[in-house]
Short mmCIF file of C-alpha atoms and ligand atoms in Angstrom, two decimals:
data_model
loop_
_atom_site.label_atom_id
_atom_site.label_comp_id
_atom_site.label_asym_id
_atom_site.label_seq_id
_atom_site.Cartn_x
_atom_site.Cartn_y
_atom_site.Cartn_z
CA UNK A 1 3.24 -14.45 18.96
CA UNK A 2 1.09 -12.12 17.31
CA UNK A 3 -1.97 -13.39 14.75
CA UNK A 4 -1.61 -11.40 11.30
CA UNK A 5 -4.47 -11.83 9.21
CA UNK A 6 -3.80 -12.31 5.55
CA UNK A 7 -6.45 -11.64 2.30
CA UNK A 8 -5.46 -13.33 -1.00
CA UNK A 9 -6.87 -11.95 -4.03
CA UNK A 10 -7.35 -14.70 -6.56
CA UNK A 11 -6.85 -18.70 -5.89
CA UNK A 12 -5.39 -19.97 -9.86
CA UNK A 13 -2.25 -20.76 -10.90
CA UNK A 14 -0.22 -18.35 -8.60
CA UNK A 15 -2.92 -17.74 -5.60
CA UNK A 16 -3.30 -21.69 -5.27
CA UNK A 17 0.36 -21.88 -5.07
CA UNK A 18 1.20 -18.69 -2.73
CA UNK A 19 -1.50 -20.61 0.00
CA UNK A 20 0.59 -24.23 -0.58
CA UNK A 21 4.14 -22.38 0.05
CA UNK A 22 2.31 -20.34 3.13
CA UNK A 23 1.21 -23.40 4.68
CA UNK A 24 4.72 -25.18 3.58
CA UNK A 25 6.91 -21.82 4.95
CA UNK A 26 4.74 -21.86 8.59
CA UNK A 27 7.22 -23.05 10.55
CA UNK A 28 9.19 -20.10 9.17
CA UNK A 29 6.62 -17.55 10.13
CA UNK A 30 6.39 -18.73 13.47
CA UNK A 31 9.95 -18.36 13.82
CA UNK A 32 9.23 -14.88 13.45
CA UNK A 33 6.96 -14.89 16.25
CA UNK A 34 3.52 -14.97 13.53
CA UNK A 35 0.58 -16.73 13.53
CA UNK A 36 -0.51 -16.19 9.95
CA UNK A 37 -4.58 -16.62 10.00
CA UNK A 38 -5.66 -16.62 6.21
CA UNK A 39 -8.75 -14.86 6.17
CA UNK A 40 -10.32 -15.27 3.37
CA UNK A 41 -9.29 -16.12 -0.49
CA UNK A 42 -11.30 -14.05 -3.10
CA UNK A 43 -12.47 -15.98 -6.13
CA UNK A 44 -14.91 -15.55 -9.33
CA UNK A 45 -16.51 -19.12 -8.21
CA UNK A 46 -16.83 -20.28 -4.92
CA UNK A 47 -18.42 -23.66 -5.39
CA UNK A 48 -15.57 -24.79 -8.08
CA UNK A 49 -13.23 -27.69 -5.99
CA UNK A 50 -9.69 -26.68 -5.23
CA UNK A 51 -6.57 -27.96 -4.05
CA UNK A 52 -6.68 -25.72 -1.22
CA UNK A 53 -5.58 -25.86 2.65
CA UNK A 54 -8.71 -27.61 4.63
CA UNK A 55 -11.20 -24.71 6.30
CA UNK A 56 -9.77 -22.25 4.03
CA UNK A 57 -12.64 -19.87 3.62
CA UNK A 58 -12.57 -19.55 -0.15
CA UNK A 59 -15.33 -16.64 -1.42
CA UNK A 60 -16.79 -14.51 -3.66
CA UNK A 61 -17.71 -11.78 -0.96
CA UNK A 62 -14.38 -9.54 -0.85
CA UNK A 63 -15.89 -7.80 2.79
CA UNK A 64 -13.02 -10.25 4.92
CA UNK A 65 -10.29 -7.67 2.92
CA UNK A 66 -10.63 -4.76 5.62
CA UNK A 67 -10.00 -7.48 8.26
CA UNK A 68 -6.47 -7.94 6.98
CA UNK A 69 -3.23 -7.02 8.06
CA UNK A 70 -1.79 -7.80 4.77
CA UNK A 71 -3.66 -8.63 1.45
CA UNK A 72 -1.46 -10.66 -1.14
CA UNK A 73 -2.98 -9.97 -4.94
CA UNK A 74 -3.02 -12.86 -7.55
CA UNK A 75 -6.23 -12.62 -9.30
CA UNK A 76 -4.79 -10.21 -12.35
CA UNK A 77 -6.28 -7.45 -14.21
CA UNK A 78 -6.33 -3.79 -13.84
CA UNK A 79 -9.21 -1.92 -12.81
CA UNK A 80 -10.99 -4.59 -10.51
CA UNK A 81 -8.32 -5.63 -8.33
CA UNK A 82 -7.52 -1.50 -8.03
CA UNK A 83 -11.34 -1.20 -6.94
CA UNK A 84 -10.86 -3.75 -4.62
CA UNK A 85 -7.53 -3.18 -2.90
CA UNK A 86 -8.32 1.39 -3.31
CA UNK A 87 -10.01 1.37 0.17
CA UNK A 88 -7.53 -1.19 2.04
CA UNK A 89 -4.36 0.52 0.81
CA UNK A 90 -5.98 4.36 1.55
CA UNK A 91 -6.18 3.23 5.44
CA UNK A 92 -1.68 2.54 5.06
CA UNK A 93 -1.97 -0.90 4.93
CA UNK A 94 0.54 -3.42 2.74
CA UNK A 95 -0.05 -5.47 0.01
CA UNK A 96 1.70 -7.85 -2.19
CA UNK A 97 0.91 -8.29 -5.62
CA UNK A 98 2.41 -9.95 -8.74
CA UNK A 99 0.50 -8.08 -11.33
CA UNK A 100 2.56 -6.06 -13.51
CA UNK A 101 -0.11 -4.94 -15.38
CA UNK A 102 -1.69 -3.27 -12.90
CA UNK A 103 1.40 -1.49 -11.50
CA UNK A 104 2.64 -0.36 -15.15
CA UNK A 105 -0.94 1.05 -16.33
CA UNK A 106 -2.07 2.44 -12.77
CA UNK A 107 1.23 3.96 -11.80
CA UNK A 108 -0.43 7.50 -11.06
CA UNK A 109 -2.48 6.24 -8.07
CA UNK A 110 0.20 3.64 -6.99
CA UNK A 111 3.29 5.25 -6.76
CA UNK A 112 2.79 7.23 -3.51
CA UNK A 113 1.92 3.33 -2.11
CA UNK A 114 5.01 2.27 -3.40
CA UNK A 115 6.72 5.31 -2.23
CA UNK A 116 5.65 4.57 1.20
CA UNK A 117 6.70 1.15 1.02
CA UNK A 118 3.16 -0.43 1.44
CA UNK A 119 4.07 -2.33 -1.77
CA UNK A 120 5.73 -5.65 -2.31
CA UNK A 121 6.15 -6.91 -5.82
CA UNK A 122 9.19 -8.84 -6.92
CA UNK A 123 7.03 -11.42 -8.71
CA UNK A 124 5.38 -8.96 -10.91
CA UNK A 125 8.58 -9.36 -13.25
CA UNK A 126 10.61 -12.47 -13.70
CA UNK A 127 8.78 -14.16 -10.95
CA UNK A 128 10.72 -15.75 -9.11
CA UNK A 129 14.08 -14.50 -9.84
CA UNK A 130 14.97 -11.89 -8.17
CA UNK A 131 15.75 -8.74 -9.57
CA UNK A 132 13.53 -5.87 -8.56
CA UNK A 133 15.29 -6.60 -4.90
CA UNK A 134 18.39 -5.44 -5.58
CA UNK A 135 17.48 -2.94 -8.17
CA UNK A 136 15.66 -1.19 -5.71
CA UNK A 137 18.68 -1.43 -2.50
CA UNK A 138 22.54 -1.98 -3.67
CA UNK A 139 22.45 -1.24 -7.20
CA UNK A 140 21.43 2.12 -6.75
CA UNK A 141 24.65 2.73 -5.63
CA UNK A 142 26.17 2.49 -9.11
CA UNK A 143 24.92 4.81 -12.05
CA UNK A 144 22.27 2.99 -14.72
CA UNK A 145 23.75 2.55 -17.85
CA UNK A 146 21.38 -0.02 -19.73
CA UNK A 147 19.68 -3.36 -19.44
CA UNK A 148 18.43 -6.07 -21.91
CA UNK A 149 15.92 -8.92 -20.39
CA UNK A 150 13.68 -11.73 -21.67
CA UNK A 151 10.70 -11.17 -19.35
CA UNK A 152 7.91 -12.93 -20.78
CA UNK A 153 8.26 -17.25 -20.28
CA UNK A 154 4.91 -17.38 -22.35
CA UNK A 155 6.69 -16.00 -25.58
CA UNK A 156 10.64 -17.62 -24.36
CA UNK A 157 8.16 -20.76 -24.75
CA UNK A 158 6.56 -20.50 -27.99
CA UNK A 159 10.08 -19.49 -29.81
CA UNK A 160 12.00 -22.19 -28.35
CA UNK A 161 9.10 -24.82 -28.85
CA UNK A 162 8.80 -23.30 -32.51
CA UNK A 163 12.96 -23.77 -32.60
CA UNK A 164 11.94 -27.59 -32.59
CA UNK A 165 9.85 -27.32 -34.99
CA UNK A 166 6.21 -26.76 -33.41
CA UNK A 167 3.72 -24.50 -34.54
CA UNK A 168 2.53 -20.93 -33.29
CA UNK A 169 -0.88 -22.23 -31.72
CA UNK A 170 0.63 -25.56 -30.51
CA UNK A 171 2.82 -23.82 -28.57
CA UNK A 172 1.05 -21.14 -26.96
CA UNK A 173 -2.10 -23.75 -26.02
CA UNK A 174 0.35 -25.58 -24.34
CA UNK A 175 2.00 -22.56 -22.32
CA UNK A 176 -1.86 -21.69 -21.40
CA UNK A 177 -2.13 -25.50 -20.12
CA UNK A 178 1.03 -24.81 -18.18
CA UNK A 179 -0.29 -21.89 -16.49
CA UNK A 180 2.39 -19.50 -17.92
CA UNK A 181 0.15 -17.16 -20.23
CA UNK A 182 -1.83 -13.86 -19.23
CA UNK A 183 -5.52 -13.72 -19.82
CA UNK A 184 -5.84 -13.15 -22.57
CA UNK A 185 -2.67 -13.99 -23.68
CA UNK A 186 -2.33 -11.62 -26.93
CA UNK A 187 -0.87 -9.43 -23.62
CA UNK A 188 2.03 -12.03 -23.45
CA UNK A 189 2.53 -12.60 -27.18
CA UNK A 190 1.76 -9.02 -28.37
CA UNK A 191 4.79 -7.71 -26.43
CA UNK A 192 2.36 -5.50 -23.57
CA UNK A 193 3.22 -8.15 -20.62
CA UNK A 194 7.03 -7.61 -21.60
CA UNK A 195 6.24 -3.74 -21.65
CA UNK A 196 4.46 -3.97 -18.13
CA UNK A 197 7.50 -5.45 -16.68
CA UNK A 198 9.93 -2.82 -18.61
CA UNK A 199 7.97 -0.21 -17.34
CA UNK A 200 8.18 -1.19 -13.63
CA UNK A 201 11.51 -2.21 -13.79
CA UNK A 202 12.73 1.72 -15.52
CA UNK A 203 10.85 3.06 -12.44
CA UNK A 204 13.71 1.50 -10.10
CA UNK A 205 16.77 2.43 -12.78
CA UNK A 206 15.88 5.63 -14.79
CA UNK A 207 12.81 7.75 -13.80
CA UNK A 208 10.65 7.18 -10.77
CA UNK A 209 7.40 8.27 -13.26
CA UNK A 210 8.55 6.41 -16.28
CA UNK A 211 5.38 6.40 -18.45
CA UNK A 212 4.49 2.16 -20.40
CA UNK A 213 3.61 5.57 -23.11
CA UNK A 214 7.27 5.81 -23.78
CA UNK A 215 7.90 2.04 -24.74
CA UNK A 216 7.75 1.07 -28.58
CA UNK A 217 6.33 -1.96 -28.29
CA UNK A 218 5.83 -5.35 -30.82
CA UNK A 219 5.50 -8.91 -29.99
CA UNK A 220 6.04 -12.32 -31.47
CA UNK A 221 2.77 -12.58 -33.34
CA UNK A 222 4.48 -11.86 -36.50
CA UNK A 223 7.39 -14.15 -36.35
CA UNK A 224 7.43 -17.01 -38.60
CA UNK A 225 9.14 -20.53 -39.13
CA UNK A 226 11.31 -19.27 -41.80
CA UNK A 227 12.21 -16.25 -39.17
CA UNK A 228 13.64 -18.42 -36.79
CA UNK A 229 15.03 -20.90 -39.65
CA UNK A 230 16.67 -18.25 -41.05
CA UNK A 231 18.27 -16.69 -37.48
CA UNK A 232 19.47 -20.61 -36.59
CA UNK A 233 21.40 -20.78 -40.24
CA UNK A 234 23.25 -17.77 -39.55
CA UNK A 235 24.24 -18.85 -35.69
CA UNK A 236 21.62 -17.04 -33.93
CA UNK A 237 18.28 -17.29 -32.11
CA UNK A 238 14.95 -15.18 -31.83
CA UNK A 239 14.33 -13.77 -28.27
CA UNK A 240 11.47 -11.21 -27.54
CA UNK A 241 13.98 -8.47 -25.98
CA UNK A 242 13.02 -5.71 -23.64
CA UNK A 243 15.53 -3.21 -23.58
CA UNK A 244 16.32 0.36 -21.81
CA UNK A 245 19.45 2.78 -22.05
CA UNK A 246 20.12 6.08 -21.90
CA UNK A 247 19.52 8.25 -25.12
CA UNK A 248 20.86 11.67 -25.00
CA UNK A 249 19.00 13.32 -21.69
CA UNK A 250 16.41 10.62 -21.44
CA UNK A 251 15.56 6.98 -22.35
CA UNK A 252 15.23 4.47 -25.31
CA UNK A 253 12.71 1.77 -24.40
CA UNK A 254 11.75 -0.96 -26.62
CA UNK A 255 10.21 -4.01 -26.72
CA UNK A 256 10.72 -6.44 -29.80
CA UNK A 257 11.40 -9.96 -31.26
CA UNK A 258 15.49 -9.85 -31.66
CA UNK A 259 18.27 -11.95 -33.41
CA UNK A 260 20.99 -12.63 -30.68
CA UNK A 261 24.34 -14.85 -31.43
CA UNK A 262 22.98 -18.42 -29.65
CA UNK A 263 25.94 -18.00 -27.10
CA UNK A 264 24.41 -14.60 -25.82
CA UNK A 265 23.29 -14.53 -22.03
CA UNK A 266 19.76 -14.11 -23.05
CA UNK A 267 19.82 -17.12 -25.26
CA UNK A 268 20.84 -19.33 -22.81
CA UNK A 269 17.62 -18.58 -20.55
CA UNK A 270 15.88 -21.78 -21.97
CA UNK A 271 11.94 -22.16 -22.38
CA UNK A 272 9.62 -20.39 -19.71
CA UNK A 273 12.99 -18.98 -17.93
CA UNK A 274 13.73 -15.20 -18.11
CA UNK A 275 17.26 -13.66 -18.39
CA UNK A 276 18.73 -9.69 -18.03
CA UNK A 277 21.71 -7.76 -18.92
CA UNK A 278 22.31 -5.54 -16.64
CA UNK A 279 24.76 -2.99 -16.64
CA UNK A 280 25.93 -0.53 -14.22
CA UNK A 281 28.87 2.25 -14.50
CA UNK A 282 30.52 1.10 -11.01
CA UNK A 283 28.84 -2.67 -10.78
CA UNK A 284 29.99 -3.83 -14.29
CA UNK A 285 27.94 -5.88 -15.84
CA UNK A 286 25.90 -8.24 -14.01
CA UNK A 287 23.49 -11.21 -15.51
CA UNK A 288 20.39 -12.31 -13.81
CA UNK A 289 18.59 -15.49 -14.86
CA UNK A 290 15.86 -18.12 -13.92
CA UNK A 291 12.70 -19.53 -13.94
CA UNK A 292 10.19 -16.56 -15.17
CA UNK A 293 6.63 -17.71 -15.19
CA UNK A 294 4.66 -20.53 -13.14
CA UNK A 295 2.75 -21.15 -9.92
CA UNK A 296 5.10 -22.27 -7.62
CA UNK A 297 8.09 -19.84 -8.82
CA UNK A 298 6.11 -16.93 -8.80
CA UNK A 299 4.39 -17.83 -5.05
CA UNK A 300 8.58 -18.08 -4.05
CA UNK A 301 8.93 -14.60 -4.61
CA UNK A 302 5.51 -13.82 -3.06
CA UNK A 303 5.89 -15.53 0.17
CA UNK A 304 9.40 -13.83 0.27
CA UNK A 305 7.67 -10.70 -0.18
CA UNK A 306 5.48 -11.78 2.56
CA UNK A 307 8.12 -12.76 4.89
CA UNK A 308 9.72 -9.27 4.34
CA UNK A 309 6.73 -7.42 5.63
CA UNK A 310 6.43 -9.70 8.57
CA UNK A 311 10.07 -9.07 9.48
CA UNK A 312 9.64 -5.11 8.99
CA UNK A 313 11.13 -4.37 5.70
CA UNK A 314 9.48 -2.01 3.18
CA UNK A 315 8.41 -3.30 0.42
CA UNK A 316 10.12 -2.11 -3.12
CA UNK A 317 10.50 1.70 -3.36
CA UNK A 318 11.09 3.33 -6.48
CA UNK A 319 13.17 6.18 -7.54
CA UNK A 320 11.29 9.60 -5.91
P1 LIG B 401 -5.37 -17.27 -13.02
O1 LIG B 401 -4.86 -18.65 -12.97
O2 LIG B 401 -6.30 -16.88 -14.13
O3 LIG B 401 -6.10 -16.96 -11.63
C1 LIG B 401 -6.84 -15.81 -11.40
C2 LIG B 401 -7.61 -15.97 -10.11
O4 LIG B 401 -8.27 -14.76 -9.80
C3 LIG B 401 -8.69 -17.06 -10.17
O5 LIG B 401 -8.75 -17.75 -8.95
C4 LIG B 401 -9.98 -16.26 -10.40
O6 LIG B 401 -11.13 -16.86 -9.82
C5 LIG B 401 -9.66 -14.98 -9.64
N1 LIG B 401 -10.36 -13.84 -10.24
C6 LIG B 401 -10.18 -13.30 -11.46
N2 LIG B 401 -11.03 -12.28 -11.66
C7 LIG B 401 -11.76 -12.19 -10.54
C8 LIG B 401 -12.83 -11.33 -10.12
N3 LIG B 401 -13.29 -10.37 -10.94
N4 LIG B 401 -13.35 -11.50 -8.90
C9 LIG B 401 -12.89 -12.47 -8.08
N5 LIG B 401 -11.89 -13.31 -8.41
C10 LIG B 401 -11.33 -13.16 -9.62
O7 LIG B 401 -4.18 -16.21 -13.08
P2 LIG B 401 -2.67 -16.43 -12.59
O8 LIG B 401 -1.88 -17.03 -13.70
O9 LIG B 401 -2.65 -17.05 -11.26
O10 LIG B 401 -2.15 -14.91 -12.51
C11 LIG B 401 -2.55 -14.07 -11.46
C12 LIG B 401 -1.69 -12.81 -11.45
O11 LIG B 401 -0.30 -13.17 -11.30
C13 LIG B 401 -1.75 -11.96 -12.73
O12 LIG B 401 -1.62 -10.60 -12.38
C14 LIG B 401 -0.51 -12.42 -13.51
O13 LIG B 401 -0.03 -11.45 -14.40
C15 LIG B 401 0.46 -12.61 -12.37
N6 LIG B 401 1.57 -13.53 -12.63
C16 LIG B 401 1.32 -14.76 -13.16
C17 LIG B 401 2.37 -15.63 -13.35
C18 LIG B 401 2.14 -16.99 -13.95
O14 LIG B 401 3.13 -17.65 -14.31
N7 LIG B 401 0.88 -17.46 -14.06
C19 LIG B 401 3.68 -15.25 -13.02
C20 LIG B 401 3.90 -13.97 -12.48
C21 LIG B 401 2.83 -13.13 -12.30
P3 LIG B 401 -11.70 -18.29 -10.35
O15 LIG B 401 -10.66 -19.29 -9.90
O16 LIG B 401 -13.00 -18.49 -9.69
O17 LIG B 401 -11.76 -18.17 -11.84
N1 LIG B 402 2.50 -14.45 -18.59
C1 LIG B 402 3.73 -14.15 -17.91
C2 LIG B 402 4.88 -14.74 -18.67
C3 LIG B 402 3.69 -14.69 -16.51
O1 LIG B 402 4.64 -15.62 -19.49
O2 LIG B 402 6.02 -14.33 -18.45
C4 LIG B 402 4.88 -14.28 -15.67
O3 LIG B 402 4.85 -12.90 -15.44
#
């Protein structure tokens, strides 16, 4: 057996979730021959309770981070978990992290991480359905043609809640009570969390340096009742689309509320869930779908991640 020690970055909705499925998955680990010590758990307040493992040493002081073999990041944002994580991941050590936002907007100082395979993120888009695994092994094998995904559950939420007839702000409070929305969530419903995860997901499929720059971007804010009335008269539904093809000797990237037929794959990814198109020259097409925002199906992917590194695989390289 050898003792790993393990940092967490942020104890909410995910972080509270990825230390339940640790403790649930230990048997696993020790299969691997791990003993998985969590060292410490990184939170704005300390003294606030929490439905956490007893003795877990839950703090404020980030100092236990250089103690860890692996840190796992679920506290969001962009700048402070970067300050945080800078000197940890400079001394070649791995981390995994759900935070799209982070990986899309600091791409310049990540990508040589990445590149190394110090970085784990499958739940940084569609949480816990996995797509960033094989887009970064077996599908390389086949040449990119395009993909179309709903990748936000937050705005898949508030349309389909609004389909029954709720309003805008009913909606949305309730995906914040559910734990599905950003803070602050004008990055879910303004389209930006949906660019995030475009951007990352190019980096695998179309250009290792893909820039969130070259993604027209609008989100849901502006749709109204009589939007989606009208799109359910004529057969069809509202989805906030992502999409990426090839256009002439680079990319079209887009994010933006779309009418689709109500029999279309997309459509069929109901509430918080997340569905892509994907589609390959050699693989076909090939349609990915599942749950797409929430603790416990964004921890699956994180303690899959986690269970990766302990094995010895790299975590997800992009295109060089
Ligand atoms: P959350 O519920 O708001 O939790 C954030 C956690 O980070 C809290 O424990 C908070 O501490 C801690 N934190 C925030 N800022 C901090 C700071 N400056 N110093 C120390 N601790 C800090 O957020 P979440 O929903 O779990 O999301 C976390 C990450 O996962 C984000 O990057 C998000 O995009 C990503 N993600 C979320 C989902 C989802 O469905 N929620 C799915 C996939 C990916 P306190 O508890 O003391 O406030
Ligand atoms: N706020 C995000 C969403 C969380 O609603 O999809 C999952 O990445």
């Amino acid at each position: 057996m050898r003792t790993v020690a393990v940092g967490l970055l942020g104890c909410g909705t995910v972080g509270a979730s990825v230390l339940r499925l640790l403790e649930a998955r230990r048997d696993i680990i020790e299969d691997i021959g791990v003993n998985l010590e969590v060292a410490g758990v990184l939170v704005r307040d300390p003294h606030r309770e929490r439905d956490v493992p007893q003795g877990t040493r839950v703090t404020s002081d980030p100092s236990f981070l250089m103690e860890c073999g692996l840190v796992i990041e679920a506290m969001g944002g962009v700048d402070r978990p970067l300050d945080l994580l800078r000197p940890y991941l400079r001394s070649g050590r791995p981390v995994v992290t759900a935070n799209k936002a982070m990986l899309a907007e600091r791409w310049d100082e990540l990508r040589q991480y990445a590149l190394d395979g110090d970085l784990y993120y499958e739940a940084s888009v569609m949480a816990g359905t996995p797509v960033i695994g094989p887009m970064s092994t077996v599908l390389r094998a086949s040449r990119f043609e395009s993909l179309e995904a709903v990748v936000n559950g937050t705005c898949n939420y508030i349309l389909t809640r609004m389909e029954g007839g709720d309003a805008y702000e009913d909606a949305l409070a309730e995906a914040q009570r559910l734990g599905y929305a950003e803070d602050p969530p004008t990055l879910d419903v303004g389209g930006w969390d949906s660019a995030h995860k475009l951007a990352v997901l190019a980096r695998f499929c179309a250009d290792g340096d893909f820039a969130l720059s070259d993604i027209s971007v609008r989100g849901i804010d502006t749709v109204t009742p009589h939007d989606i009335e009208e799109a359910r008269r004529a057969g069809e539904r509202v989805k906030l689309v992502a999409s990426l093809r090839r256009d002439g000797d680079g990319w079209a990237a887009s994010v933006a509320p779309t009418r689709l037929p109500a029999d279309h794959p997309l459509c069929t990814a109901g509430a918080s869930r997340n569905a892509m198109v994907y589609r390959g020259e050699e693989c076909g097409e090939l349609i990915f779908a599942g749950g797409g925002a929430g603790g416990t199906i964004t921890a699956s992917a994180m303690v899959g991640d986690v269970l990766d590194n302990l094995i010895g695989f790299p975590g997800h390289v992009p295109l060089h």
